[in-house]
Coordinates of C-alpha atoms and ligand atoms in Angstrom, one line a residue:
X1 CA -24.6 11.6 33.3
X2 CA -21.2 11.9 31.6
X3 CA -22.0 11.8 27.9
X4 CA -18.3 11.5 27.0
X5 CA -18.2 8.0 28.4
X6 CA -16.1 5.6 26.3
X7 CA -18.5 3.2 24.4
X8 CA -16.8 0.2 22.9
X9 CA -19.7 -1.7 21.4
X10 CA -19.4 -1.6 17.6
X11 CA -22.7 -0.7 15.8
X12 CA -24.6 -3.4 13.8
X13 CA -22.9 -4.2 10.5
X14 CA -24.8 -3.5 7.3
X15 CA -23.8 -6.1 4.7
X16 CA -22.4 -4.4 1.6
X17 CA -24.1 -5.4 -1.7
X18 CA -22.9 -8.8 -3.0
X19 CA -19.2 -8.6 -4.0
X20 CA -19.6 -11.7 -6.2
X21 CA -22.7 -10.3 -8.0
X22 CA -21.2 -6.9 -8.6
X23 CA -17.9 -8.3 -9.9
X24 CA -19.6 -10.8 -12.2
X25 CA -21.9 -8.1 -13.5
X26 CA -19.0 -5.6 -14.1
X27 CA -16.9 -8.2 -15.9
X28 CA -19.8 -9.1 -18.2
X29 CA -20.4 -5.4 -19.1
X30 CA -18.8 -3.6 -22.1
X31 CA -16.5 -2.0 -21.2
X32 CA -15.6 -4.1 -18.2
X33 CA -15.7 -2.2 -14.9
X34 CA -15.5 -2.8 -11.1
X35 CA -16.5 -0.2 -8.4
X36 CA -13.5 1.3 -6.5
X37 CA -15.2 0.6 -3.2
X38 CA -14.0 -3.0 -3.7
X39 CA -10.3 -1.9 -3.5
X40 CA -10.7 -1.7 0.2
X41 CA -10.2 -5.0 2.0
X42 CA -7.6 -5.1 4.8
X43 CA -4.7 -5.3 2.3
X44 CA -6.2 -2.6 0.0
X45 CA -6.7 -0.2 3.0
X46 CA -3.1 -0.8 4.1
X47 CA -1.9 -0.1 0.5
X48 CA -3.9 3.1 0.3
X49 CA -2.2 4.3 3.5
X50 CA 1.2 3.7 1.8
X51 CA -0.1 5.7 -1.2
X52 CA -0.7 8.7 1.1
X53 CA 3.0 8.8 2.1
X54 CA 4.3 8.8 -1.5
X55 CA 6.2 11.9 -2.7
X56 CA 4.0 12.0 -5.9
X57 CA 0.7 11.8 -4.0
X58 CA 0.1 15.5 -3.2
X59 CA -3.6 15.2 -2.2
X60 CA -3.0 14.0 1.3
X61 CA -0.2 16.4 2.1
X62 CA -2.3 19.3 0.7
X63 CA -5.4 18.3 2.7
X64 CA -3.5 17.7 5.9
X65 CA -1.9 21.1 5.6
X66 CA -5.2 22.8 5.0
X67 CA -6.8 21.0 8.0
X68 CA -3.9 21.7 10.3
X69 CA -3.7 25.4 9.4
X70 CA -7.4 26.0 9.6
X71 CA -8.5 23.5 12.3
X72 CA -9.7 26.2 14.8
X73 CA -11.7 28.0 12.1
X74 CA -13.3 24.7 10.9
X75 CA -14.1 23.7 14.6
X76 CA -15.7 27.0 15.2
X77 CA -18.5 26.0 12.7
X78 CA -19.4 22.9 14.7
X79 CA -22.4 23.1 17.0
X80 CA -22.1 22.5 20.8
X81 CA -22.2 18.8 21.9
X82 CA -22.2 17.3 18.4
X83 CA -21.4 14.0 16.8
X84 CA -18.8 13.9 14.0
X85 CA -19.7 11.3 11.3
X86 CA -16.9 10.6 8.9
X87 CA -17.7 8.9 5.6
X88 CA -14.9 6.5 4.4
X89 CA -12.8 7.2 7.5
X90 CA -9.8 4.9 6.6
X91 CA -7.1 5.6 9.3
X92 CA -9.0 8.6 10.8
X93 CA -5.8 10.6 10.5
X94 CA -7.6 13.6 9.3
X95 CA -10.4 13.4 11.8
X96 CA -7.8 13.4 14.5
X97 CA -6.9 16.9 13.6
X98 CA -10.5 18.1 13.9
X99 CA -11.0 16.1 17.1
X100 CA -8.0 17.7 18.6
X101 CA -9.3 21.2 17.8
X102 CA -13.0 20.7 18.5
X103 CA -13.8 20.3 22.2
X104 CA -17.5 20.3 21.1
X105 CA -17.3 16.9 19.5
X106 CA -18.8 14.4 22.0
X107 CA -19.1 11.4 19.7
X108 CA -17.2 10.2 16.7
X109 CA -18.7 7.8 14.1
X110 CA -16.2 6.6 11.6
X111 CA -18.0 4.9 8.7
X112 CA -16.2 2.6 6.3
X113 CA -16.8 -0.4 4.1
X114 CA -13.3 -1.9 5.2
X115 CA -14.4 -3.4 8.4
X116 CA -11.2 -5.1 9.7
X117 CA -9.1 -2.0 9.1
X118 CA -11.7 0.2 10.7
X119 CA -11.7 -1.9 13.9
X120 CA -7.9 -1.8 14.0
X121 CA -7.9 2.0 13.8
X122 CA -10.7 2.4 16.4
X123 CA -8.7 0.6 19.1
X124 CA -5.9 3.1 18.7
X125 CA -8.3 6.1 18.5
X126 CA -9.9 5.1 21.8
X127 CA -6.5 5.0 23.5
X128 CA -5.6 8.4 22.1
X129 CA -9.0 10.1 22.9
X130 CA -10.1 8.3 26.0
X131 CA -12.9 10.6 26.8
X132 CA -14.5 10.5 23.3
X133 CA -17.5 8.1 22.6
X134 CA -16.6 6.2 19.4
X135 CA -19.1 4.2 17.4
X136 CA -17.5 2.6 14.3
X137 CA -20.0 1.6 11.6
X138 CA -19.2 -0.8 8.9
X139 CA -21.5 0.4 6.0
X140 CA -21.6 1.3 2.4
X141 CA -22.0 5.1 2.2
X142 CA -23.5 4.9 -1.3
X143 CA -26.6 3.5 0.5
X144 CA -28.8 5.0 3.3
X145 CA -27.7 3.8 6.8
X146 CA -29.0 4.4 10.2
X147 CA -26.6 6.3 12.5
X148 CA -26.0 4.7 15.9
X149 CA -28.9 5.2 18.3
X150 CA -26.9 7.0 21.0
X151 CA -26.3 10.0 18.7
X152 CA -30.0 10.4 17.9
X153 CA -30.4 13.5 19.8
X154 CA -27.1 15.1 19.0
X155 CA -26.5 17.6 16.1
X156 CA -24.3 16.2 13.5
X157 CA -21.2 17.3 11.5
X158 CA -20.2 15.2 8.4
X159 CA -16.7 14.8 7.3
X160 CA -15.8 13.4 3.9
X161 CA -12.0 14.0 3.2
X162 CA -9.6 12.3 0.8
X163 CA -11.3 13.6 -2.3
X164 CA -13.3 10.3 -2.1
X165 CA -16.2 12.3 -3.6
X166 CA -14.2 12.4 -6.8
X167 CA -14.6 8.7 -7.1
X168 CA -18.3 9.2 -8.0
X169 CA -19.8 10.3 -11.3
X170 CA -20.9 13.9 -10.8
X171 CA -24.6 12.8 -10.7
X172 CA -23.6 10.1 -8.0
X173 CA -21.8 12.8 -6.1
X174 CA -25.0 14.8 -6.0
X175 CA -26.9 11.8 -4.9
X176 CA -24.3 11.1 -2.1
X177 CA -24.7 14.8 -0.9
X178 CA -28.4 14.5 -0.8
X179 CA -28.2 11.2 1.1
X180 CA -25.6 12.7 3.5
X181 CA -28.0 15.6 4.1
X182 CA -30.7 13.1 5.1
X183 CA -28.3 11.2 7.4
X184 CA -26.9 14.3 9.0
X185 CA -30.3 16.1 9.5
X186 CA -31.2 19.7 10.2
X187 CA -28.6 22.2 10.9
X188 CA -25.8 19.9 9.7
X189 CA -22.4 21.1 8.6
X190 CA -20.4 18.9 6.1
X191 CA -16.7 19.4 5.7
X192 CA -15.2 17.7 2.6
X193 CA -12.0 17.6 0.6
X194 CA -12.1 18.1 -3.2
X195 CA -9.2 17.6 -5.5
X196 CA -8.9 20.5 -8.0
X197 CA -8.3 20.5 -11.8
X198 CA -4.6 21.1 -12.4
X199 CA -1.6 20.5 -14.7
X200 CA -1.6 16.8 -15.8
X201 CA 2.2 16.9 -15.1
X202 CA 1.2 17.0 -11.4
X203 CA -1.9 14.8 -11.6
X204 CA -0.5 11.9 -13.7
X205 CA 2.6 11.0 -11.4
X206 CA 0.3 11.0 -8.4
X207 CA -1.3 7.9 -9.8
X208 CA 1.8 6.4 -11.5
X209 CA 4.3 6.5 -8.6
X210 CA 7.8 5.4 -9.2
X211 CA 7.7 2.8 -6.4
X212 CA 4.7 1.1 -8.0
X213 CA 2.5 1.2 -4.9
X214 CA -0.5 2.5 -6.8
X215 CA -0.1 -0.4 -9.2
X216 CA -0.1 -2.9 -6.3
X217 CA -3.2 -1.2 -4.9
X218 CA -5.0 -1.5 -8.3
X219 CA -3.8 -5.2 -8.8
X220 CA -4.9 -6.1 -5.2
X221 CA -8.4 -6.0 -6.5
X222 CA -7.7 -9.0 -8.7
X223 CA -5.9 -10.7 -5.7
X224 CA -8.9 -10.0 -3.6
X225 CA -11.2 -11.6 -6.2
X226 CA -8.9 -14.6 -6.3
X227 CA -8.9 -14.8 -2.5
X228 CA -12.7 -14.3 -2.0
X229 CA -14.3 -15.6 -5.1
X230 CA -12.0 -18.5 -6.0
X231 CA -10.9 -16.8 -9.2
X232 CA -7.6 -17.6 -11.1
X233 CA -6.5 -14.2 -12.3
X234 CA -2.8 -14.4 -13.1
X235 CA -1.6 -11.0 -11.8
X236 CA 1.5 -11.1 -13.9
X237 CA -0.7 -10.8 -17.0
X238 CA -2.5 -7.5 -16.0
X239 CA -0.9 -4.0 -16.0
X240 CA -1.9 -0.9 -14.0
X241 CA -2.8 2.0 -16.3
X242 CA -3.7 5.5 -15.0
X243 CA -4.2 8.5 -17.3
X244 CA -5.9 11.9 -17.3
X245 CA -9.0 12.2 -19.3
X246 CA -9.1 15.9 -20.1
X247 CA -12.6 15.8 -21.6
X248 CA -14.1 14.6 -18.3
X249 CA -11.5 16.2 -16.0
X250 CA -10.8 12.8 -14.4
X251 CA -8.0 10.4 -13.7
X252 CA -9.0 6.9 -15.0
X253 CA -7.4 3.8 -13.5
X254 CA -7.6 0.5 -15.4
X255 CA -6.2 -3.0 -15.2
X256 CA -5.2 -4.0 -18.8
X257 CA -4.8 -7.6 -19.9
X258 CA -1.4 -8.0 -21.6
X259 CA -2.8 -11.0 -23.6
X260 CA -5.8 -12.8 -24.9
X261 CA -6.9 -15.0 -22.0
X262 CA -9.8 -16.7 -20.1
X263 CA -10.2 -16.3 -16.4
X264 CA -12.6 -18.2 -14.1
X265 CA -14.4 -16.2 -11.5
X266 CA -16.8 -17.7 -9.1
X267 CA -17.2 -20.7 -11.5
X268 CA -17.9 -18.5 -14.5
X269 CA -15.5 -18.0 -17.6
X270 CA -14.6 -14.4 -18.4
X271 CA -12.6 -13.7 -21.6
X272 CA -10.2 -10.8 -22.3
X273 CA -8.8 -9.6 -25.6
X274 CA -5.2 -8.5 -25.6
X275 CA -5.1 -5.0 -24.3
X276 CA -8.7 -5.0 -23.0
X277 CA -9.1 -3.3 -19.6
X278 CA -11.2 -3.4 -16.5
X279 CA -12.0 0.2 -15.5
X280 CA -11.4 0.3 -11.8
X281 CA -11.6 4.0 -10.7
X282 CA -12.4 7.5 -11.8
X283 CA -11.1 10.4 -9.7
X284 CA -12.9 13.5 -10.9
X285 CA -11.1 16.9 -10.5
X286 CA -13.2 20.0 -9.9
X287 CA -12.8 23.7 -10.1
X288 CA -14.1 25.2 -6.8
X289 CA -16.9 26.9 -8.7
X290 CA -18.0 23.7 -10.4
X291 CA -18.0 21.9 -7.1
X292 CA -19.9 24.6 -5.3
X293 CA -22.6 24.5 -8.0
X294 CA -22.8 20.7 -7.7
X295 CA -23.2 21.0 -3.9
X296 CA -25.8 23.7 -4.3
X297 CA -27.9 21.6 -6.6
X298 CA -27.8 18.9 -4.0
X299 CA -29.0 21.1 -1.1
X300 CA -25.8 22.4 0.4
X301 CA -24.4 26.0 0.5
X302 CA -20.8 26.8 1.0
X303 CA -20.1 28.4 4.3
X304 CA -16.3 28.7 3.9
X305 CA -13.6 27.4 1.5
X306 CA -9.9 26.8 2.2
X307 CA -7.6 26.0 -0.7
X308 CA -3.9 26.0 -1.6
X309 CA -4.6 26.0 -5.4
X310 CA -4.2 22.3 -5.7
X311 CA -6.8 21.0 -3.3
X312 CA -9.9 22.4 -1.6
X313 CA -11.5 21.9 1.9
X314 CA -15.1 23.1 1.9
X315 CA -17.4 23.6 4.8
X316 CA -21.1 23.3 3.6
X317 CA -24.3 23.9 5.4
X318 CA -27.8 22.5 4.6
X319 CA -29.2 25.0 2.0
X320 CA -32.5 25.4 3.8
X321 CA -30.7 26.4 7.1
X322 CA -28.7 29.1 5.3
X323 CA -31.7 30.9 3.8
X324 CA -32.1 34.4 5.0
X325 CA -28.6 34.5 6.5
Ligands
LIG401 C1 -9.6 7.5 -0.7 S1 -9.8 6.6 0.8 C2 -9.8 7.9 1.9 C3 -9.4 7.5 3.3 C4 -9.3 8.7 4.3 N1 -10.7 9.3 4.5 C5 -8.4 9.7 3.8 O1 -8.9 10.9 3.6 O2 -7.2 9.5 3.7 C6 -11.5 6.1 0.7 C7 -12.0 5.5 2.0 O3 -13.4 5.3 1.8 C8 -13.7 3.9 2.1 N2 -14.8 3.6 1.2 C9 -14.7 3.6 -0.2 N3 -15.9 3.3 -0.7 C10 -16.8 3.2 0.3 C11 -18.2 2.9 0.4 N4 -19.0 2.8 -0.7 N5 -18.8 2.9 1.7 C12 -18.0 3.1 2.8 N6 -16.7 3.3 2.7 C13 -16.1 3.4 1.5 C14 -12.5 3.1 1.9 O4 -12.4 1.9 2.6 C15 -11.4 4.1 2.3 O5 -11.1 4.0 3.7

């Protein structure tokens, strides 16, 4: 049997937790907050792609450079006839580098919460890699999900680029890594990208670009709430704020109300003081040592680390599999 047959049927869709319930709970909380996973509807995913092209946004350029320069070394860590599972695949641009270098990957499973964007990208991926089996999975990676049945017998490699792990609180990052270990199974390798602590003079412009694309990305969250939850946010009365919180080594993104106002969301009234913000994203920055310690505590041991000083790509192995090596 040719196991590299193109498989076009998408996997069953896992419903993300209720957008309405999460938004209303976050807007009722003090301080107000909404999870960054809700940035990513079709418009939000397209805006994120524009961010990756911005001159100020160094993480994508750094990570692409590290992956391109080290693709054969990364691919050499993959087991024979494996499945590559990417968490938060977006455009799959980075996976393409690994897929081009790793002939051992039989099956690619891009997992993303942004279903429409994922399906668009998968169509192109199948044209570009006609012999690869591709099983897109619309799922929330903060929850446990069942990988597609056809990869049940294959060893698995996880891929989590984009420093998306930095969007978690550190204890949530550890929880994600443990969950990924359970999904990937024994002998798994996990390759991930981590943004590193650095001079705020480099960090801050990356989230405050001159063209205002990151502001549009942040404000699209309110536009999405208007579209999907019948809300009446006036986008002209909210500002994008991004600043470095040195104490917590994280960039914080907020949407700040420029005036006192009342907004209706899903039939409920939400009030804002002038200057009050909705906290929409954290992007934690790690030292390599701190991230390796976090991974270790979550059951993963570093196999190899590639870094340009600004960004790190780490290959991790399940800690139990590295014992005695
Ligand atoms: C920062 S972008 C990174 C995209 C791409 N991997 C890259 O490196 O350029 C985060 C990606 O993860 C997806 N995502 C965010 N939260 C998610 C969640 N809870 N479950 C599944 N996908 C999620 C988004 O839709 C988006 O494609």
